[in-house]
Amino acid sequence: QRALGQLAQQVAHDIRSPLSALAAATDGLAEVPEQNRLLIRGAVSRIQDIANELIAKRKEMDLKSDVPSVQLLSSLIETIISEKRMQRRQRIDIHIETKLDESSYGLFGLVQPNILKTVLSNILDNAVDAMPKGGEAYVCLKEKGENIEISVEDTGSGISKDLIPELGQRGKSFNKPNGSGLGLFHARMSLEAWGGSLSVHSELGRGTQVRMLLPKATPPRWFVPNIEVSSDQPIVIVDDDVNIHQIWHSRFAKTHSKARLNLFHFSTLKQLSDWKAADGNKKALCLIDYEFLGEEKNGLSLIEALGIEDQSILVTSRYEEPAIIEGCLSKNIGLVPKTMAGFVPIVEAPHAV
């Protein structure tokens, strides 16, 4: 254990220097599409997390090094799915997808995020290994009573029923000559430490499903459970990504008739400032991104400068950053993760009595 601790510390130290260069390089990616920028930033952040975790485990490799916190599970899942797709991009015969819908939008769990990512990563690796001739793997997230179910399904070779009871035990693996049996054991121990459970369901020749149950956690104060909008309310979208404008237009077109749809689309913060100065509409609902390339101000600071805190929602992929969360909480501004823009429920605002 002492040797492992020293090795972990050395690896973490060696990782940090190239990570600093990568982090600096991400600041100059103005020409890279936002989705790719976010993937790079997420990968750098995760490697940094791994380095930090290795240092925390210098003396002992256990589950207590990562403090449990309330996490939006859909976001964690999407992060891992993106990484796995990039890792397996040469395998055009392998398809890795998520199955998310509106019901999965507000599901939070009290977990250790780095460990949950590792658990999902290992299970997805197992799924891909079980499909040497190609196939499909899905990660599903849904509500199940007072719990949340995360399941990983594949169309691989499957596992014999008599071997399933042994899986999840230390040292037990299946169809992996060099397998240590620690992947599913670690996953099961982690789930149980969070008050959940893990089960494996499989059939030879028909694939495998790994089900993980977690207790629901109370959403944090910044979370917007749904977007309330009245039938005649103007809606202002401020984002420098055209895809986000298309998503919001599609979402609101489904909830509003064509005659009532009153959308304003801006790609810069200056356009929002000019519109506010000219129109001054105090009823408009403003959905504003945080980061705008080439602009000194961010969406949060402009919301405060314009005094539109009570009519604004910050829609950003950087919602997990403590400074952004604290800024929203101090100004009572709600947050919607940008990756969930397609799923956040949109409802009719109640009429004032």
Coordinates of N, CA, C and O in Angstrom, one line a residue, residues 125-289:
D125 N -17.2 0.3 -20.5 CA -16.0 -0.5 -21.1 C -16.4 -2.0 -21.2 O -16.1 -2.6 -22.2
N126 N -17.0 -2.5 -20.1 CA -17.4 -3.9 -20.1 C -18.4 -4.2 -21.2 O -18.3 -5.2 -21.9
A127 N -19.3 -3.3 -21.4 CA -20.3 -3.4 -22.4 C -19.7 -3.5 -23.8 O -20.1 -4.3 -24.7
V128 N -18.8 -2.6 -24.1 CA -18.1 -2.6 -25.4 C -17.3 -3.8 -25.6 O -17.3 -4.4 -26.7
D129 N -16.6 -4.3 -24.5 CA -15.8 -5.5 -24.7 C -16.6 -6.7 -25.0 O -16.2 -7.7 -25.6
A130 N -17.9 -6.6 -24.6 CA -18.8 -7.8 -24.8 C -19.4 -7.7 -26.2 O -20.2 -8.6 -26.6
M131 N -19.0 -6.7 -27.0 CA -19.5 -6.6 -28.4 C -18.4 -6.6 -29.4 O -18.2 -5.6 -30.1
P132 N -17.6 -7.6 -29.5 CA -16.4 -7.6 -30.4 C -16.8 -7.4 -31.9 O -16.0 -7.0 -32.7
K133 N -18.0 -7.8 -32.2 CA -18.5 -7.7 -33.6 C -19.4 -6.5 -33.8 O -20.1 -6.4 -34.8
G134 N -19.5 -5.6 -32.8 CA -20.3 -4.4 -32.9 C -21.6 -4.6 -32.1 O -22.0 -5.7 -31.8
G135 N -22.3 -3.5 -31.9 CA -23.5 -3.5 -31.2 C -23.9 -2.1 -30.6 O -23.3 -1.1 -31.0
E136 N -24.8 -2.1 -29.7 CA -25.3 -0.9 -29.1 C -25.3 -1.0 -27.6 O -25.5 -2.0 -27.0
A137 N -24.9 0.2 -27.0 CA -24.9 0.3 -25.5 C -25.7 1.6 -25.2 O -25.5 2.6 -25.8
Y138 N -26.6 1.4 -24.2 CA -27.4 2.6 -23.8 C -27.3 2.8 -22.3 O -27.2 1.8 -21.5
V139 N -27.3 4.1 -21.9 CA -27.4 4.4 -20.5 C -28.7 5.1 -20.3 O -29.1 6.1 -21.0
C140 N -29.6 4.5 -19.5 CA -30.9 5.0 -19.2 C -31.0 5.6 -17.8 O -30.4 5.1 -16.9
L141 N -31.8 6.6 -17.6 CA -32.0 7.3 -16.3 C -33.4 7.5 -16.1 O -34.1 8.1 -17.0
K142 N -34.0 7.0 -15.0 CA -35.4 7.2 -14.8 C -35.7 7.2 -13.3 O -35.0 6.7 -12.5
E143 N -36.9 7.7 -13.0 CA -37.4 7.7 -11.6 C -38.0 6.3 -11.4 O -38.7 5.8 -12.2
K144 N -37.8 5.8 -10.2 CA -38.4 4.5 -9.8 C -38.8 4.6 -8.3 O -38.1 4.3 -7.4
G145 N -40.1 5.1 -8.1 CA -40.6 5.3 -6.7 C -39.8 6.4 -6.0 O -39.6 7.5 -6.5
E146 N -39.2 6.0 -4.9 CA -38.4 7.0 -4.1 C -36.9 6.9 -4.5 O -36.1 7.6 -3.9
N147 N -36.7 6.1 -5.6 CA -35.3 5.9 -6.0 C -35.1 6.4 -7.4 O -36.1 6.8 -8.1
I148 N -33.9 6.4 -7.8 CA -33.5 6.7 -9.2 C -32.8 5.5 -9.8 O -31.9 4.9 -9.1
E149 N -33.1 5.1 -11.0 CA -32.5 3.9 -11.6 C -31.6 4.4 -12.8 O -32.0 5.1 -13.7
I150 N -30.3 4.0 -12.7 CA -29.4 4.2 -13.8 C -29.1 2.8 -14.4 O -28.7 1.9 -13.6
S151 N -29.4 2.6 -15.6 CA -29.1 1.2 -16.2 C -28.2 1.4 -17.4 O -28.3 2.3 -18.2
V152 N -27.3 0.4 -17.6 CA -26.5 0.3 -18.7 C -26.8 -1.0 -19.4 O -26.6 -2.1 -18.9
E153 N -27.3 -0.9 -20.7 CA -27.7 -2.0 -21.4 C -26.8 -2.2 -22.7 O -26.5 -1.2 -23.3
D154 N -26.5 -3.4 -23.0 CA -25.8 -3.7 -24.2 C -26.4 -4.9 -25.0 O -27.2 -5.6 -24.5
T155 N -26.0 -5.0 -26.3 CA -26.5 -6.0 -27.1 C -25.4 -7.1 -27.4 O -25.3 -7.6 -28.5
G156 N -24.6 -7.2 -26.4 CA -23.4 -8.1 -26.5 C -23.7 -9.6 -26.3 O -24.8 -10.1 -26.4
S157 N -22.6 -10.3 -25.9 CA -22.7 -11.8 -25.9 C -23.4 -12.3 -24.7 O -23.8 -13.5 -24.7
G158 N -23.6 -11.5 -23.7 CA -24.3 -11.9 -22.5 C -23.5 -12.7 -21.5 O -22.3 -13.1 -21.8
I159 N -24.1 -13.1 -20.4 CA -23.4 -13.8 -19.3 C -24.3 -15.0 -18.9 O -25.5 -14.9 -18.8
S160 N -23.6 -16.1 -18.7 CA -24.4 -17.3 -18.2 C -25.0 -17.0 -16.8 O -24.4 -16.4 -16.0
K161 N -26.3 -17.5 -16.7 CA -27.0 -17.2 -15.4 C -26.3 -17.7 -14.2 O -26.4 -17.2 -13.1
D162 N -25.6 -18.8 -14.3 CA -24.9 -19.4 -13.1 C -23.7 -18.6 -12.7 O -23.2 -18.8 -11.6
L163 N -23.2 -17.7 -13.6 CA -22.1 -16.9 -13.2 C -22.5 -15.5 -12.6 O -21.7 -14.9 -11.9
I164 N -23.8 -15.1 -12.9 CA -24.2 -13.8 -12.5 C -24.1 -13.6 -10.9 O -23.7 -12.5 -10.5
P165 N -24.5 -14.6 -10.1 CA -24.4 -14.3 -8.6 C -23.0 -14.0 -8.2 O -22.8 -13.4 -7.1
E166 N -21.9 -14.4 -8.9 CA -20.6 -14.2 -8.5 C -20.1 -12.8 -8.9 O -19.1 -12.3 -8.3
L167 N -20.7 -12.2 -9.9 CA -20.3 -10.9 -10.3 C -20.6 -9.8 -9.2 O -21.5 -9.9 -8.5
G168 N -19.6 -8.9 -9.1 CA -19.8 -7.9 -8.1 C -19.0 -8.3 -6.8 O -18.9 -7.5 -5.8
Q169 N -18.5 -9.5 -6.8 CA -17.6 -10.0 -5.7 C -16.2 -9.7 -6.1 O -15.8 -9.7 -7.2
R170 N -15.4 -9.4 -5.0 CA -13.9 -9.1 -5.3 C -13.3 -10.2 -6.0 O -13.4 -11.4 -5.6
G171 N -12.5 -9.9 -7.1 CA -11.8 -10.9 -7.8 C -12.5 -11.8 -8.8 O -12.0 -12.6 -9.4
K172 N -13.8 -11.5 -9.0 CA -14.7 -12.3 -9.9 C -14.9 -11.4 -11.2 O -15.4 -10.3 -11.1
S173 N -14.5 -12.0 -12.3 CA -14.8 -11.3 -13.6 C -15.3 -12.4 -14.6 O -15.2 -13.6 -14.3
F174 N -15.7 -11.9 -15.7 CA -16.3 -12.9 -16.7 C -15.7 -12.5 -18.1 O -15.8 -11.4 -18.5
N175 N -15.2 -13.5 -18.8 CA -14.8 -13.4 -20.2 C -13.7 -12.3 -20.4 O -13.7 -11.7 -21.4
K176 N -12.9 -12.1 -19.3 CA -11.8 -11.1 -19.4 C -10.5 -11.8 -18.9 O -10.4 -11.8 -17.7
P177 N -9.7 -12.3 -19.7 CA -8.5 -13.1 -19.3 C -7.6 -12.3 -18.3 O -7.1 -12.9 -17.4
N178 N -7.5 -11.0 -18.5 CA -6.7 -10.2 -17.6 C -7.5 -9.4 -16.6 O -7.0 -8.5 -16.0
G179 N -8.8 -9.7 -16.5 CA -9.6 -9.0 -15.6 C -9.3 -9.2 -14.1 O -9.0 -10.3 -13.7
S180 N -9.4 -8.2 -13.3 CA -9.1 -8.3 -11.9 C -10.4 -8.5 -11.0 O -10.3 -8.9 -9.9
G181 N -11.5 -8.3 -11.6 CA -12.8 -8.5 -10.9 C -13.1 -7.3 -10.0 O -14.0 -7.4 -9.1
L182 N -12.3 -6.2 -10.1 CA -12.4 -5.1 -9.1 C -13.5 -4.1 -9.7 O -14.0 -3.3 -8.9
G183 N -13.8 -4.1 -11.0 CA -14.7 -3.1 -11.6 C -16.1 -3.1 -11.0 O -16.5 -2.2 -10.4
L184 N -16.7 -4.3 -11.1 CA -18.1 -4.4 -10.6 C -18.1 -4.5 -9.0 O -19.0 -4.0 -8.4
F185 N -17.0 -5.0 -8.4 CA -16.9 -5.0 -7.0 C -16.9 -3.5 -6.5 O -17.6 -3.2 -5.5
H186 N -16.1 -2.7 -7.1 CA -16.0 -1.3 -6.7 C -17.3 -0.6 -7.0 O -17.7 0.2 -6.1
A187 N -18.0 -0.9 -8.1 CA -19.3 -0.3 -8.4 C -20.3 -0.7 -7.3 O -21.0 0.2 -6.8
R188 N -20.4 -1.9 -7.0 CA -21.3 -2.4 -6.0 C -21.1 -1.7 -4.6 O -22.0 -1.2 -3.9
M189 N -19.8 -1.7 -4.2 CA -19.4 -1.1 -2.9 C -19.8 0.4 -2.9 O -20.2 0.9 -1.9
S190 N -19.5 1.1 -4.0 CA -19.8 2.5 -4.1 C -21.3 2.8 -4.0 O -21.8 3.6 -3.2
L191 N -22.1 2.0 -4.8 CA -23.6 2.2 -4.7 C -24.1 1.9 -3.3 O -25.0 2.7 -2.8
E192 N -23.6 0.9 -2.7 CA -24.1 0.6 -1.3 C -23.7 1.7 -0.3 O -24.4 2.0 0.6
A193 N -22.5 2.2 -0.5 CA -22.1 3.3 0.4 C -23.0 4.6 0.2 O -23.1 5.3 1.2
W194 N -23.6 4.7 -0.9 CA -24.5 5.8 -1.1 C -26.0 5.5 -0.8 O -26.9 6.3 -1.1
G195 N -26.2 4.3 -0.2 CA -27.6 3.9 0.1 C -28.3 3.2 -1.0 O -29.5 3.0 -1.0
G196 N -27.6 2.8 -2.1 CA -28.2 2.2 -3.2 C -27.8 0.7 -3.4 O -27.4 0.1 -2.5
S197 N -28.0 0.2 -4.6 CA -27.7 -1.2 -4.9 C -27.3 -1.3 -6.3 O -27.6 -0.5 -7.2
L198 N -26.7 -2.5 -6.7 CA -26.4 -2.8 -8.0 C -26.8 -4.3 -8.3 O -26.7 -5.1 -7.5
S199 N -27.4 -4.5 -9.5 CA -27.7 -5.8 -9.9 C -27.4 -6.0 -11.4 O -27.4 -5.1 -12.2
V200 N -27.2 -7.3 -11.8 CA -26.8 -7.6 -13.1 C -27.9 -8.6 -13.7 O -28.2 -9.6 -13.0
H201 N -28.4 -8.3 -14.9 CA -29.4 -9.1 -15.5 C -28.8 -9.4 -16.9 O -28.5 -8.5 -17.7
S202 N -28.7 -10.7 -17.3 CA -28.1 -11.0 -18.6 C -28.7 -12.4 -19.1 O -29.2 -13.2 -18.3
E203 N -28.4 -12.6 -20.4 CA -28.8 -13.8 -21.0 C -27.8 -14.0 -22.2 O -27.5 -13.1 -22.9
L204 N -27.3 -15.2 -22.2 CA -26.3 -15.5 -23.3 C -26.9 -15.3 -24.7 O -28.0 -15.7 -25.0
G205 N -26.1 -14.5 -25.4 CA -26.5 -14.2 -26.8 C -27.5 -13.1 -26.9 O -27.8 -12.7 -28.0
R206 N -27.9 -12.5 -25.8 CA -28.9 -11.4 -25.9 C -28.5 -10.1 -25.2 O -29.3 -9.2 -25.1
G207 N -27.4 -10.1 -24.6 CA -26.9 -8.9 -24.0 C -27.0 -8.9 -22.5 O -27.5 -9.8 -21.8
T208 N -26.6 -7.7 -21.9 CA -26.5 -7.6 -20.4 C -27.1 -6.2 -20.0 O -27.0 -5.2 -20.7
Q209 N -27.7 -6.2 -18.8 CA -28.2 -4.9 -18.3 C -27.7 -4.8 -16.8 O -27.9 -5.7 -16.0
V210 N -27.0 -3.8 -16.5 CA -26.5 -3.5 -15.2 C -27.4 -2.4 -14.6 O -27.4 -1.3 -15.2
R211 N -28.1 -2.7 -13.5 CA -29.0 -1.7 -12.9 C -28.4 -1.1 -11.6 O -28.0 -1.9 -10.8
M212 N -28.4 0.2 -11.5 CA -28.0 0.8 -10.3 C -29.1 1.7 -9.7 O -29.7 2.5 -10.4
L213 N -29.4 1.4 -8.5 CA -30.5 2.2 -7.8 C -29.8 3.1 -6.8 O -28.9 2.8 -6.1
L214 N -30.3 4.4 -6.8 CA -29.9 5.4 -5.8 C -31.0 6.1 -5.2 O -32.1 6.3 -5.9
P215 N -30.9 6.5 -3.9 CA -32.0 7.3 -3.3 C -32.1 8.7 -4.0 O -31.0 9.2 -4.4
K216 N -33.2 9.3 -4.1 CA -33.4 10.6 -4.6 C -32.8 11.6 -3.6 O -32.9 11.4 -2.4
A217 N -32.2 12.7 -4.1 CA -31.7 13.7 -3.2 C -32.5 15.0 -3.5 O -33.0 15.2 -4.6
T218 N -32.6 15.9 -2.5 CA -33.3 17.2 -2.7 C -32.5 18.0 -3.6 O -31.3 18.3 -3.4
P219 N -33.1 18.6 -4.7 CA -32.4 19.5 -5.6 C -31.8 20.7 -4.9 O -32.4 21.2 -4.0
P220 N -30.7 21.2 -5.4 CA -30.1 22.5 -4.8 C -31.0 23.7 -5.1 O -31.8 23.6 -6.0
R221 N -30.8 24.8 -4.3 CA -31.6 26.0 -4.5 C -31.5 26.6 -5.8 O -32.5 27.3 -6.3
W222 N -30.4 26.5 -6.5 CA -30.3 27.1 -7.8 C -31.0 26.4 -8.9 O -31.3 27.0 -10.0
F223 N -31.5 25.2 -8.7 CA -32.1 24.4 -9.8 C -33.5 24.9 -10.1 O -34.3 25.2 -9.3
V224 N -33.7 25.0 -11.4 CA -35.0 25.5 -12.0 C -35.8 24.2 -12.4 O -35.4 23.6 -13.4
P225 N -36.8 23.8 -11.6 CA -37.5 22.6 -11.9 C -38.3 22.6 -13.2 O -38.5 21.6 -13.9
N226 N -38.8 23.8 -13.6 CA -39.5 24.0 -14.8 C -39.5 25.5 -15.2 O -39.2 26.4 -14.3
I227 N -39.7 25.8 -16.4 CA -39.8 27.2 -16.9 C -41.2 27.6 -17.0 O -42.0 27.0 -17.8
E228 N -41.6 28.6 -16.2 CA -43.0 29.1 -16.2 C -43.0 30.3 -17.2 O -42.3 31.2 -17.1
V229 N -44.0 30.3 -18.1 CA -44.1 31.4 -19.0 C -45.6 31.5 -19.3 O -46.3 30.6 -19.6
S230 N -46.1 32.8 -19.3 CA -47.5 33.0 -19.7 C -47.7 33.1 -21.2 O -46.7 33.3 -21.9
S231 N -48.9 33.0 -21.6 CA -49.2 32.9 -23.0 C -48.8 34.1 -23.8 O -48.4 34.0 -25.0
D232 N -48.8 35.3 -23.2 CA -48.5 36.6 -23.9 C -47.1 37.1 -23.6 O -46.8 38.3 -23.9
Q233 N -46.3 36.3 -22.9 CA -45.0 36.8 -22.4 C -43.9 36.8 -23.4 O -43.7 35.7 -24.0
P234 N -43.2 37.9 -23.7 CA -42.1 37.8 -24.6 C -41.0 36.9 -24.0 O -40.8 36.9 -22.8
I235 N -40.2 36.2 -24.9 CA -39.2 35.4 -24.5 C -37.9 35.8 -25.2 O -37.9 35.9 -26.4
V236 N -36.9 36.0 -24.4 CA -35.6 36.5 -25.0 C -34.5 35.4 -24.8 O -34.2 35.0 -23.7
I237 N -33.9 35.0 -25.9 CA -32.9 34.0 -25.9 C -31.6 34.7 -26.2 O -31.5 35.4 -27.3
V238 N -30.6 34.6 -25.3 CA -29.3 35.3 -25.5 C -28.2 34.2 -25.5 O -27.9 33.7 -24.4
D239 N -27.6 33.9 -26.6 CA -26.6 32.8 -26.7 C -25.8 33.0 -28.0 O -26.4 33.4 -29.0
D240 N -24.5 32.7 -27.9 CA -23.7 32.8 -29.2 C -23.6 31.4 -29.9 O -22.9 31.3 -30.9
D241 N -24.4 30.5 -29.5 CA -24.5 29.2 -30.2 C -25.8 29.0 -30.9 O -26.9 29.0 -30.3
V242 N -25.8 29.0 -32.2 CA -27.1 28.9 -33.0 C -27.9 27.7 -32.7 O -29.1 27.7 -32.8
N243 N -27.2 26.6 -32.3 CA -28.0 25.4 -32.0 C -28.9 25.6 -30.8 O -30.0 25.0 -30.7
I244 N -28.4 26.3 -29.8 CA -29.3 26.6 -28.6 C -30.5 27.4 -29.0 O -31.6 27.1 -28.5
H245 N -30.3 28.4 -29.9 CA -31.5 29.1 -30.4 C -32.5 28.2 -31.1 O -33.7 28.4 -30.9
Q246 N -32.0 27.3 -31.8 CA -32.9 26.3 -32.5 C -33.6 25.4 -31.5 O -34.8 25.2 -31.7
I247 N -32.9 25.0 -30.5 CA -33.6 24.2 -29.5 C -34.7 24.9 -28.8 O -35.8 24.4 -28.7
W248 N -34.4 26.2 -28.3 CA -35.4 26.9 -27.6 C -36.6 27.3 -28.5 O -37.8 27.2 -28.1
H249 N -36.3 27.6 -29.8 CA -37.4 27.9 -30.7 C -38.3 26.7 -30.9 O -39.5 26.8 -30.9
S250 N -37.7 25.5 -31.0 CA -38.5 24.3 -31.2 C -39.3 24.0 -29.9 O -40.5 23.6 -30.0
R251 N -38.7 24.2 -28.7 CA -39.4 23.9 -27.5 C -40.6 24.9 -27.3 O -41.7 24.4 -27.0
F252 N -40.4 26.2 -27.5 CA -41.5 27.1 -27.3 C -42.6 27.0 -28.4 O -43.7 27.4 -28.2
A253 N -42.1 26.6 -29.6 CA -43.1 26.5 -30.7 C -44.1 25.4 -30.3 O -45.3 25.4 -30.8
K254 N -43.7 24.4 -29.5 CA -44.6 23.3 -29.1 C -45.6 23.7 -28.0 O -46.7 23.1 -27.9
T255 N -45.2 24.7 -27.2 CA -46.0 25.2 -26.1 C -46.9 26.4 -26.4 O -47.8 26.7 -25.7
H256 N -46.5 27.1 -27.5 CA -47.2 28.3 -27.9 C -47.8 28.1 -29.3 O -47.2 27.5 -30.1
S257 N -49.0 28.7 -29.5 CA -49.5 28.7 -30.9 C -48.6 29.7 -31.7 O -47.9 30.6 -31.1
K258 N -48.7 29.6 -33.0 CA -47.9 30.5 -33.9 C -48.2 31.9 -33.6 O -47.3 32.8 -33.7
A259 N -49.4 32.2 -33.4 CA -49.8 33.6 -33.2 C -49.3 34.2 -31.9 O -49.1 35.4 -31.7
R260 N -49.1 33.3 -30.9 CA -48.7 33.8 -29.6 C -47.2 33.7 -29.4 O -46.6 34.3 -28.4
L261 N -46.4 33.1 -30.3 CA -45.0 32.9 -30.1 C -44.3 34.3 -30.3 O -44.4 34.9 -31.4
N262 N -43.7 34.8 -29.3 CA -43.0 36.1 -29.3 C -41.6 36.0 -28.8 O -41.3 36.3 -27.7
L263 N -40.7 35.5 -29.7 CA -39.4 35.2 -29.4 C -38.4 36.2 -29.9 O -38.6 36.7 -31.0
F264 N -37.4 36.6 -29.1 CA -36.4 37.5 -29.5 C -35.0 36.7 -29.4 O -34.7 36.1 -28.4
H265 N -34.3 36.7 -30.5 CA -33.0 35.9 -30.5 C -31.8 36.9 -30.6 O -31.7 37.7 -31.6
F266 N -30.9 36.9 -29.6 CA -29.7 37.7 -29.6 C -28.5 36.8 -29.4 O -28.5 35.8 -28.7
S267 N -27.4 37.2 -30.1 CA -26.2 36.4 -30.0 C -25.1 37.1 -29.3 O -24.0 36.5 -29.0
T268 N -25.3 38.3 -28.9 CA -24.3 39.1 -28.1 C -25.0 39.7 -26.9 O -26.2 40.0 -26.9
L269 N -24.2 40.0 -25.9 CA -24.8 40.7 -24.7 C -25.1 42.2 -25.1 O -26.1 42.8 -24.5
K270 N -24.4 42.8 -26.0 CA -24.7 44.2 -26.4 C -26.1 44.2 -27.0 O -26.9 45.2 -26.8
Q271 N -26.5 43.2 -27.8 CA -27.8 43.2 -28.4 C -28.9 43.2 -27.3 O -29.9 43.8 -27.5
L272 N -28.6 42.4 -26.3 CA -29.6 42.4 -25.2 C -29.7 43.8 -24.5 O -30.8 44.3 -24.2
S273 N -28.5 44.4 -24.3 CA -28.5 45.7 -23.6 C -29.2 46.7 -24.5 O -30.0 47.5 -24.0
D274 N -29.0 46.7 -25.8 CA -29.7 47.6 -26.7 C -31.2 47.4 -26.7 O -32.0 48.4 -26.7
W275 N -31.6 46.2 -26.7 CA -33.0 45.8 -26.7 C -33.7 46.3 -25.4 O -34.7 46.9 -25.4
K276 N -33.0 46.1 -24.3 CA -33.5 46.5 -23.0 C -33.6 48.0 -22.9 O -34.6 48.6 -22.4
A277 N -32.6 48.7 -23.5 CA -32.7 50.2 -23.4 C -33.8 50.7 -24.3 O -34.5 51.7 -24.0
A278 N -34.1 50.1 -25.5 CA -35.1 50.6 -26.4 C -36.5 50.1 -26.0 O -37.4 50.9 -26.1
D279 N -36.6 48.9 -25.5 CA -37.9 48.4 -25.2 C -38.3 48.5 -23.7 O -39.4 48.9 -23.3
G280 N -37.3 48.0 -22.9 CA -37.6 48.1 -21.4 C -38.7 47.2 -20.9 O -39.3 47.5 -19.9
N281 N -39.0 46.1 -21.7 CA -40.1 45.2 -21.3 C -39.7 44.5 -20.0 O -38.8 43.8 -19.9
K282 N -40.6 44.8 -19.0 CA -40.4 44.2 -17.7 C -41.0 42.8 -17.5 O -40.9 42.2 -16.5
K283 N -41.7 42.4 -18.5 CA -42.4 41.1 -18.4 C -41.7 40.0 -19.1 O -42.0 38.8 -18.9
A284 N -40.7 40.3 -19.9 CA -40.0 39.3 -20.7 C -39.3 38.3 -19.9 O -38.7 38.6 -18.8
L285 N -39.3 37.0 -20.3 CA -38.5 36.0 -19.7 C -37.2 35.9 -20.5 O -37.2 35.7 -21.7
C286 N -36.1 36.0 -19.8 CA -34.8 36.1 -20.4 C -34.0 34.8 -20.1 O -33.7 34.5 -18.9
L287 N -33.6 34.0 -21.1 CA -32.8 32.8 -21.0 C -31.4 33.2 -21.5 O -31.2 33.3 -22.7
I288 N -30.4 33.3 -20.6 CA -29.1 33.9 -21.0 C -28.0 33.0 -20.7 O -27.9 32.4 -19.6
D289 N -27.1 32.9 -21.7 CA -25.9 32.1 -21.5 C -24.9 32.8 -20.6 O -25.0 34.0 -20.4

